[in-house]
PDB file of C-alpha atoms in Angstrom:
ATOM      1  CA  UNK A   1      -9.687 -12.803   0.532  1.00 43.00           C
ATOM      2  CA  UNK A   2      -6.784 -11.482  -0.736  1.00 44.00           C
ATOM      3  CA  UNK A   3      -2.916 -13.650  -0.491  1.00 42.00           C
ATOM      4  CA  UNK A   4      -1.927 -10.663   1.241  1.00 47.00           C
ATOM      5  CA  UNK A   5      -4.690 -10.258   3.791  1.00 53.00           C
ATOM      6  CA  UNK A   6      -4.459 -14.469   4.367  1.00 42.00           C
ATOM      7  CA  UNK A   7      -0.984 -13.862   5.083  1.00 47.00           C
ATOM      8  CA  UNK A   8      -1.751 -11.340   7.810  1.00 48.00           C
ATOM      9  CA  UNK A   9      -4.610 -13.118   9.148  1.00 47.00           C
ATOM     10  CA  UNK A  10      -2.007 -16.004  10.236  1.00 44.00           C
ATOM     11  CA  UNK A  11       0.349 -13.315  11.836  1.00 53.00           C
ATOM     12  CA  UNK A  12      -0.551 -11.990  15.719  1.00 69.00           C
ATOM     13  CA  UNK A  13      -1.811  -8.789  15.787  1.00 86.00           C
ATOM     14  CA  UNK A  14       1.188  -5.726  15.877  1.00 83.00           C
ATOM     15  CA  UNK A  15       0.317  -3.747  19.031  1.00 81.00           C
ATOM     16  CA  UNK A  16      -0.619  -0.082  18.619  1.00 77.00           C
ATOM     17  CA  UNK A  17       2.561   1.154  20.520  1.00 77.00           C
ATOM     18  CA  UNK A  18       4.790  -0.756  18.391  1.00 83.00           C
ATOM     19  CA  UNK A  19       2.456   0.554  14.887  1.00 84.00           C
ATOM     20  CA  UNK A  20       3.313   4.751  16.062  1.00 84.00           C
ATOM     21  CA  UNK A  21       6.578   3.937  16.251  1.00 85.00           C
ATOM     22  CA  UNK A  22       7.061   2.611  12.639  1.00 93.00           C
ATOM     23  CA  UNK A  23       4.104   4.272  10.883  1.00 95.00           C
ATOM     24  CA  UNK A  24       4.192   7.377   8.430  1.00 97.00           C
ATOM     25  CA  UNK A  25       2.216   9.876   6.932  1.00 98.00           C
ATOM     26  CA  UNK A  26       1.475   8.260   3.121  1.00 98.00           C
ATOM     27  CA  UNK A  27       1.149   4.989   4.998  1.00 98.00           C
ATOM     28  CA  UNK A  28      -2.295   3.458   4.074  1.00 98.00           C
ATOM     29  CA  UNK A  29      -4.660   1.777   6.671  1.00 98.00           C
ATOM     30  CA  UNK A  30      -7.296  -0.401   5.278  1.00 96.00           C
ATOM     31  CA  UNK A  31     -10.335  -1.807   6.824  1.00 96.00           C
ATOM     32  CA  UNK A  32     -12.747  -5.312   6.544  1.00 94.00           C
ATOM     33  CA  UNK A  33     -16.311  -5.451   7.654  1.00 76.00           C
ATOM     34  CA  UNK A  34     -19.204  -7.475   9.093  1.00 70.00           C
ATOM     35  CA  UNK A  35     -22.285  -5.464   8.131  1.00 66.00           C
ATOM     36  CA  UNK A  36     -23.922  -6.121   4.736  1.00 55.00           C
ATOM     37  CA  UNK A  37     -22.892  -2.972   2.445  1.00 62.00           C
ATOM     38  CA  UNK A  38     -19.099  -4.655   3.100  1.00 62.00           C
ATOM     39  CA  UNK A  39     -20.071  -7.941   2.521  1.00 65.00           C
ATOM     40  CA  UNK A  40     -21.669  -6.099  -1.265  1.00 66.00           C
ATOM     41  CA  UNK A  41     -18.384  -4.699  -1.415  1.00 69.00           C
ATOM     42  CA  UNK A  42     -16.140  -7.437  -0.607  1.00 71.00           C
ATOM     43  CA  UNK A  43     -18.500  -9.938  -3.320  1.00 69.00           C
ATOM     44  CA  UNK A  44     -17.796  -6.870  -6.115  1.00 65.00           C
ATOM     45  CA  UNK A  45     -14.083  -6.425  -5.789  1.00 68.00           C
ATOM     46  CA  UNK A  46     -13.538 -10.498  -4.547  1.00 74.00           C
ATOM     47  CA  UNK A  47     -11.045  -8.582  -1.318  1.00 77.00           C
ATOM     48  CA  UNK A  48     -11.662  -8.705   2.118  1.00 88.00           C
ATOM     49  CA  UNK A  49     -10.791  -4.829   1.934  1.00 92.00           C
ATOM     50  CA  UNK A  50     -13.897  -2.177   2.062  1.00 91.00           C
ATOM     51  CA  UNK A  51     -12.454   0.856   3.469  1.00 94.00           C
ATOM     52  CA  UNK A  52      -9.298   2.375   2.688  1.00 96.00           C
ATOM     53  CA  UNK A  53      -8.013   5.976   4.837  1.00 98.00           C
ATOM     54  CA  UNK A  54      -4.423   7.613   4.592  1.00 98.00           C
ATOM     55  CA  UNK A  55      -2.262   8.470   7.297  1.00 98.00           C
ATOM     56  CA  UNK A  56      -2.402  12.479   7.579  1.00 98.00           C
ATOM     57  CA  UNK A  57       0.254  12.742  10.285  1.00 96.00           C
ATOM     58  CA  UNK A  58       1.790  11.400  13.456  1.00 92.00           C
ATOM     59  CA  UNK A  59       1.499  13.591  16.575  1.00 85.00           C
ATOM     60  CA  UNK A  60       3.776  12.771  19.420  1.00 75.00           C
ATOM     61  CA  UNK A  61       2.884  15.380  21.555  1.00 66.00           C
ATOM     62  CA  UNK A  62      -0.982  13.404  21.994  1.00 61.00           C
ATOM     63  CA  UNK A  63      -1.059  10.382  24.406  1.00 63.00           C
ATOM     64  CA  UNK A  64       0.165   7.299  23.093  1.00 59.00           C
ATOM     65  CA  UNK A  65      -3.356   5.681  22.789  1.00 69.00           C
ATOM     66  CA  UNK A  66      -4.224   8.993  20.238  1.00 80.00           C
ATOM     67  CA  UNK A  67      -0.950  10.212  18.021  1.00 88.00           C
ATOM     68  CA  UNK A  68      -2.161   8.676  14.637  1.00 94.00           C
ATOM     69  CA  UNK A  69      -4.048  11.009  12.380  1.00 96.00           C
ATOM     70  CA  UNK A  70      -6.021   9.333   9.546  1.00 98.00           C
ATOM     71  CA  UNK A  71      -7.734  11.386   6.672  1.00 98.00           C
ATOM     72  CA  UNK A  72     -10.576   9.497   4.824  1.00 98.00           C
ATOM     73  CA  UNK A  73     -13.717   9.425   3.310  1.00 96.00           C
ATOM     74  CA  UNK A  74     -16.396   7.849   4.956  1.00 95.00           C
ATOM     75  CA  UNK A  75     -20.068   7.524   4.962  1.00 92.00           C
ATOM     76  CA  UNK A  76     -20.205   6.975   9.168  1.00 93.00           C
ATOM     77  CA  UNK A  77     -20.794  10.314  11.061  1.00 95.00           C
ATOM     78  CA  UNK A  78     -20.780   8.718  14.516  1.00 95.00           C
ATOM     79  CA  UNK A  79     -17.060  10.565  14.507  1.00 96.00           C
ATOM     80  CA  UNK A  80     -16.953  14.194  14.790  1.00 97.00           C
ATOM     81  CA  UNK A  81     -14.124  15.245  11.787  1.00 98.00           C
ATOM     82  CA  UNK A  82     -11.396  16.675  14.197  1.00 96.00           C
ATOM     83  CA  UNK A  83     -10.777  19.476  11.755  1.00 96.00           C
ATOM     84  CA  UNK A  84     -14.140  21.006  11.481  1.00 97.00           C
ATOM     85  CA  UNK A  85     -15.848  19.541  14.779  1.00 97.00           C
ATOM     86  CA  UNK A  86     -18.788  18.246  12.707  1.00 97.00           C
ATOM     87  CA  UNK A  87     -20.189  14.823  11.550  1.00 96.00           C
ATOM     88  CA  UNK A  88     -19.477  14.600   8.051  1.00 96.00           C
ATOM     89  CA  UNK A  89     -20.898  12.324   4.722  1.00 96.00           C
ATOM     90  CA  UNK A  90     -17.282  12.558   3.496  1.00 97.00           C
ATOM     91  CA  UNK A  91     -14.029  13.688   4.130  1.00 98.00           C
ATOM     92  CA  UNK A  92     -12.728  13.577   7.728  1.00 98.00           C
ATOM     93  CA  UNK A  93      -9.829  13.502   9.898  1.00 98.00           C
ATOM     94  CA  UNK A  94     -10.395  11.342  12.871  1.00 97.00           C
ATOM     95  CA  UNK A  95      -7.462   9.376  15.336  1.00 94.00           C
ATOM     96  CA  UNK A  96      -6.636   5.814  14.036  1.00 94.00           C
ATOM     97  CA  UNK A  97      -7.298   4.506  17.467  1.00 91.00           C
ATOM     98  CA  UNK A  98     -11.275   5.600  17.218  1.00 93.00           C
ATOM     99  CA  UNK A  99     -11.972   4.940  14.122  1.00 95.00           C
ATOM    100  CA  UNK A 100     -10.494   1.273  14.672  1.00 93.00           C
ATOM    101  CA  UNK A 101     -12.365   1.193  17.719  1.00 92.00           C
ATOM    102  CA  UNK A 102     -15.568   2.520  15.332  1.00 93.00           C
ATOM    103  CA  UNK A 103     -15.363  -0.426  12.831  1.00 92.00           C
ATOM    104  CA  UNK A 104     -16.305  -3.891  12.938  1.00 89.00           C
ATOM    105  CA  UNK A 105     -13.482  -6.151  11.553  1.00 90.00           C
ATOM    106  CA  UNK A 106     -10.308  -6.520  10.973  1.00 93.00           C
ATOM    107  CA  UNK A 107      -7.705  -3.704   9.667  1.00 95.00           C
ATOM    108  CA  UNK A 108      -4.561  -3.596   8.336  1.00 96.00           C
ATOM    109  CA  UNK A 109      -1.423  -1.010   7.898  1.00 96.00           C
ATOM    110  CA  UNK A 110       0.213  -0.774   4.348  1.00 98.00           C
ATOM    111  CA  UNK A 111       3.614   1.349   4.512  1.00 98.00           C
ATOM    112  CA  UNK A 112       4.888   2.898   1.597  1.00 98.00           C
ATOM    113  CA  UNK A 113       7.948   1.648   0.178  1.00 98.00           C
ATOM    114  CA  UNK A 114       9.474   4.859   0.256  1.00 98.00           C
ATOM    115  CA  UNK A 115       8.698   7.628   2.866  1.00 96.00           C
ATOM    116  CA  UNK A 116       7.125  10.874   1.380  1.00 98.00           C
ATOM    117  CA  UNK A 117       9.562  13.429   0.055  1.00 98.00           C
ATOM    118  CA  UNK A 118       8.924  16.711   2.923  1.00 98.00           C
ATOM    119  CA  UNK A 119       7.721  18.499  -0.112  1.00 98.00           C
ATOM    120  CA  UNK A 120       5.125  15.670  -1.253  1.00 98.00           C
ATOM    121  CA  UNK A 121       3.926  15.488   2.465  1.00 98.00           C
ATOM    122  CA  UNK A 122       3.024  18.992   2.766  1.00 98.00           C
ATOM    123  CA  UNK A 123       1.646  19.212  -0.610  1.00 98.00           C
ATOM    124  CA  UNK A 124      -0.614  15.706   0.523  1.00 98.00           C
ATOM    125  CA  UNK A 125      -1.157  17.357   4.213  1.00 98.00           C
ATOM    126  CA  UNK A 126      -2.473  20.711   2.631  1.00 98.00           C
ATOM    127  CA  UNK A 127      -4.582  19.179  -0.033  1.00 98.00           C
ATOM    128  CA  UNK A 128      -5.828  16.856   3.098  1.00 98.00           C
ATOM    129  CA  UNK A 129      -6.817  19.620   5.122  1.00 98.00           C
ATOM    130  CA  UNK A 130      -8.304  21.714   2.475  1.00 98.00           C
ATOM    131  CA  UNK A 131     -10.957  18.986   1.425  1.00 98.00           C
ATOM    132  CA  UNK A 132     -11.807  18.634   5.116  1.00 98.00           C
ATOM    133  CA  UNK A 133     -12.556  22.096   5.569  1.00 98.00           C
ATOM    134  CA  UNK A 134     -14.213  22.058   2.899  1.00 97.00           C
ATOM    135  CA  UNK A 135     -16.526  19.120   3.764  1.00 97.00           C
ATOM    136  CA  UNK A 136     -16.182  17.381   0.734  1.00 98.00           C
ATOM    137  CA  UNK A 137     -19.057  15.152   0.380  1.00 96.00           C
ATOM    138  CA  UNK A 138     -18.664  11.114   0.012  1.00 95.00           C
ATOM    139  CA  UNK A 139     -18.861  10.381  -4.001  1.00 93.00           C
ATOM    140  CA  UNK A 140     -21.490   7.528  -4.046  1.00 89.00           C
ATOM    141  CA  UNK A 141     -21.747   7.608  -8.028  1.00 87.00           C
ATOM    142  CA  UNK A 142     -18.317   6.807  -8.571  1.00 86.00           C
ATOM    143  CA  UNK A 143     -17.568   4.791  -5.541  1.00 83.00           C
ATOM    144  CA  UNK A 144     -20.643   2.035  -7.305  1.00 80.00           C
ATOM    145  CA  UNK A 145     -18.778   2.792 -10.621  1.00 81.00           C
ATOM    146  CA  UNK A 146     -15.525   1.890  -9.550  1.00 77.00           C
ATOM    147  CA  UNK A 147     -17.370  -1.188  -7.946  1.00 62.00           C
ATOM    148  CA  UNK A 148     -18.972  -2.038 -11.069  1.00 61.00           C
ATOM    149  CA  UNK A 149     -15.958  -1.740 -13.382  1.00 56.00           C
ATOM    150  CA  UNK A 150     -13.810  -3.663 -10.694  1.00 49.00           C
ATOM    151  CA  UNK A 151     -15.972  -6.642 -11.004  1.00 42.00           C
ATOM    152  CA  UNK A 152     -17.242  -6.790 -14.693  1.00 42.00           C
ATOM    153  CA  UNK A 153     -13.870  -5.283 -16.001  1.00 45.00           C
ATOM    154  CA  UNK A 154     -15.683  -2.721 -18.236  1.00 42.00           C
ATOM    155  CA  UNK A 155     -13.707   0.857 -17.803  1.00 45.00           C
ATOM    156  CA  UNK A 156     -16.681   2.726 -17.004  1.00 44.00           C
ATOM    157  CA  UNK A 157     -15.029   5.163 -14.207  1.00 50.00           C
ATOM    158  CA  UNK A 158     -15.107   8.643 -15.079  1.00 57.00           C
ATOM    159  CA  UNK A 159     -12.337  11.322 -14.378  1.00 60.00           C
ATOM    160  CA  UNK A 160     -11.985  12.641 -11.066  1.00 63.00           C
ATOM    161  CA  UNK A 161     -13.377  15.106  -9.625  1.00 72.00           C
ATOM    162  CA  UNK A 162     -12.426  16.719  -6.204  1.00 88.00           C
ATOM    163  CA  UNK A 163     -16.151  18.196  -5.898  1.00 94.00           C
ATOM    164  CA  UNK A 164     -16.177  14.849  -4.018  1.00 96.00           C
ATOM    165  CA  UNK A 165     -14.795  11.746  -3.302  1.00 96.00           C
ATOM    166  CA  UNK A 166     -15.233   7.950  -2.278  1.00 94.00           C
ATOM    167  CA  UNK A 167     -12.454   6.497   0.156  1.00 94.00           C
ATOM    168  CA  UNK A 168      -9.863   4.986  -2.179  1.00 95.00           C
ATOM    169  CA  UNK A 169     -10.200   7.815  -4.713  1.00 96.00           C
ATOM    170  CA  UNK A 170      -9.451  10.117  -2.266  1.00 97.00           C
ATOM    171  CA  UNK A 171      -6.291   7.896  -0.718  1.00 98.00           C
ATOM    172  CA  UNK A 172      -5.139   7.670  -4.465  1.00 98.00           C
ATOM    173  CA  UNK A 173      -5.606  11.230  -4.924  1.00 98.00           C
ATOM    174  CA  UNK A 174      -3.778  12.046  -1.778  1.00 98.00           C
ATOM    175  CA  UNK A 175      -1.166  10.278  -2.673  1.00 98.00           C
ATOM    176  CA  UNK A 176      -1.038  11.682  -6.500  1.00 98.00           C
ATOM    177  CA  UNK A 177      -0.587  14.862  -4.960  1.00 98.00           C
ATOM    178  CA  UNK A 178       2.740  13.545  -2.891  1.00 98.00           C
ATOM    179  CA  UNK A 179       4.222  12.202  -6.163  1.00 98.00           C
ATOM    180  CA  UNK A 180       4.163   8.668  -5.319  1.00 98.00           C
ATOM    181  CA  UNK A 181       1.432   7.775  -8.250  1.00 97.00           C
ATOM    182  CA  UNK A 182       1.246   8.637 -11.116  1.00 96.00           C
ATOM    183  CA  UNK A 183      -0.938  11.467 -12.862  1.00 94.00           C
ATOM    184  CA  UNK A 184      -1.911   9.025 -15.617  1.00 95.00           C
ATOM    185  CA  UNK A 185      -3.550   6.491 -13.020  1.00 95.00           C
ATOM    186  CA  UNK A 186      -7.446   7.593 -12.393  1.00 94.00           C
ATOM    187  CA  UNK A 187      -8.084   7.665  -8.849  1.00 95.00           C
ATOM    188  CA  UNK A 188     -11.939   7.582  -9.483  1.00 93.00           C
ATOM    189  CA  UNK A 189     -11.234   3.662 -10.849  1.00 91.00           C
ATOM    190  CA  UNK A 190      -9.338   2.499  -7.880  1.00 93.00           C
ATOM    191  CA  UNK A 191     -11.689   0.290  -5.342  1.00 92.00           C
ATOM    192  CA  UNK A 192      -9.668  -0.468  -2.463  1.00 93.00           C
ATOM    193  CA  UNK A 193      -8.663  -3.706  -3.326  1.00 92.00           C
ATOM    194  CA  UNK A 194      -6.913  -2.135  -6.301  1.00 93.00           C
ATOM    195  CA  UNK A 195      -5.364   0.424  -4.543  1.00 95.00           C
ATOM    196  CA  UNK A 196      -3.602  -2.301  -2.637  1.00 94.00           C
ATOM    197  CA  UNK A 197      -1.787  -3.503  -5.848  1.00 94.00           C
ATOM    198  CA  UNK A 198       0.032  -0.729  -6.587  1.00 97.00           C
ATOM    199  CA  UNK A 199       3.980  -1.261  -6.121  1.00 97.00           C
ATOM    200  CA  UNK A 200       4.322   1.696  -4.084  1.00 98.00           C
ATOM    201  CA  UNK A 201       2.844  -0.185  -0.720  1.00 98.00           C
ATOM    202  CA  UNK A 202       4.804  -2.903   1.341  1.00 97.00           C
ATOM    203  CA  UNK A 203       2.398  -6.312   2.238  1.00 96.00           C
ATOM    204  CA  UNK A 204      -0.220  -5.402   4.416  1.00 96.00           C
ATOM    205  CA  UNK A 205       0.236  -5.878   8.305  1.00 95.00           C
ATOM    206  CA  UNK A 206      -2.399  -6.937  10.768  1.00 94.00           C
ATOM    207  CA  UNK A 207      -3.693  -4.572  13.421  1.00 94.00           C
ATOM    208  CA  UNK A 208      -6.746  -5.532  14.509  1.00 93.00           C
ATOM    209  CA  UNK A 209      -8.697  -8.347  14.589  1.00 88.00           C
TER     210      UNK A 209
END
């Protein structure tokens, strides 16, 4: 487990209502797990993180228990993707309050430094919506390379390609595309664990248990 994530563990939980108040779009959510692909995942990148999904946009006008909208790419289709109204091996927009309730383990919100420029968060909210639409499909290949290279240090990630996408490269790519990372960094090399490095993100805050 990461310093970070043993820090939060030791903190009480911050309650949902408090989290919409406080939370942007850019802000990162990231997920543990109990079943055994995480525990492969969290042995490979030595991080209790397994699942990492950007925050697309806040919605007031939804009830308070549904205002947070995450955009990820996951490999569960019990969720519907809200865009398209279909399960989907990939990219998906679902409300942070399901997909918590949809995953075992703990999670965690990581706010950006900085808030998103209104240009970078309708250039991240477009490209978002577009690879939705699209149903881009969940990039197993590079998701085991970026696994692979995270644990034996070897480079082997290839560049990225939008044709599809694992979770962190598409949170790195998302936030590329809002000019908070670099162009030079290679989103198809970040696991999630890595992607919480990056000097862009505050410490990461406990939300569920």
């Amino acid at each position: 487990m990461t310093k970070s994530a043993e820090n939060s563990n030791s903190l009480s939980v911050l309650p949902y209502q408090v989290l919409q108040a406080q939370i942007k779009p850019g802000d990162v959510i990231t997920f543990s797990g109990v079943d055994i692909p995480s525990t492969v995942v969290k042995v490979a990148t030595r991080s209790e993180y397994v699942h990492v999904a950007i925050v697309l946009s806040v919605e007031p006008v939804h009830p308070p228990q549904d205002s947070i909208l995450i955009a990820e790419s996951h490999v569960d289709t019990s969720l519907p993707s809200l865009g398209t109204g279909k399960p989907i091996l990939g990219a998906q927009v679902q409300w942070l309050s399901q997909r918590m309730a949809a995953s075992p383990g703990p999670a965690w919100w990581v706010a950006l430094k900085n808030p998103l420029t209104n240009t970078g968060m309708a250039r991240m909210q477009t490209w978002l919506r577009k690879i939705e639409q699209e149903q881009t499909p969940y990039d197993f290949v590079q998701a085991i390379e970026a696994g692979i290279d995270g644990f034996v240090s070897i480079g082997i990630g290839t560049p990225t390609n939008d044709s599809a996408l694992f979770c962190s490269e598409l949170v790195a790519r998302a936030l590329q595309i809002a000019g908070v990372l670099d162009e030079c960094i290679n989103p198809s090399q970040q696991t999630p664990a890595e992607l919480m490095q990056f000097s862009c993100f505050e410490p990461p805050i406990l939300i569920k248990r």
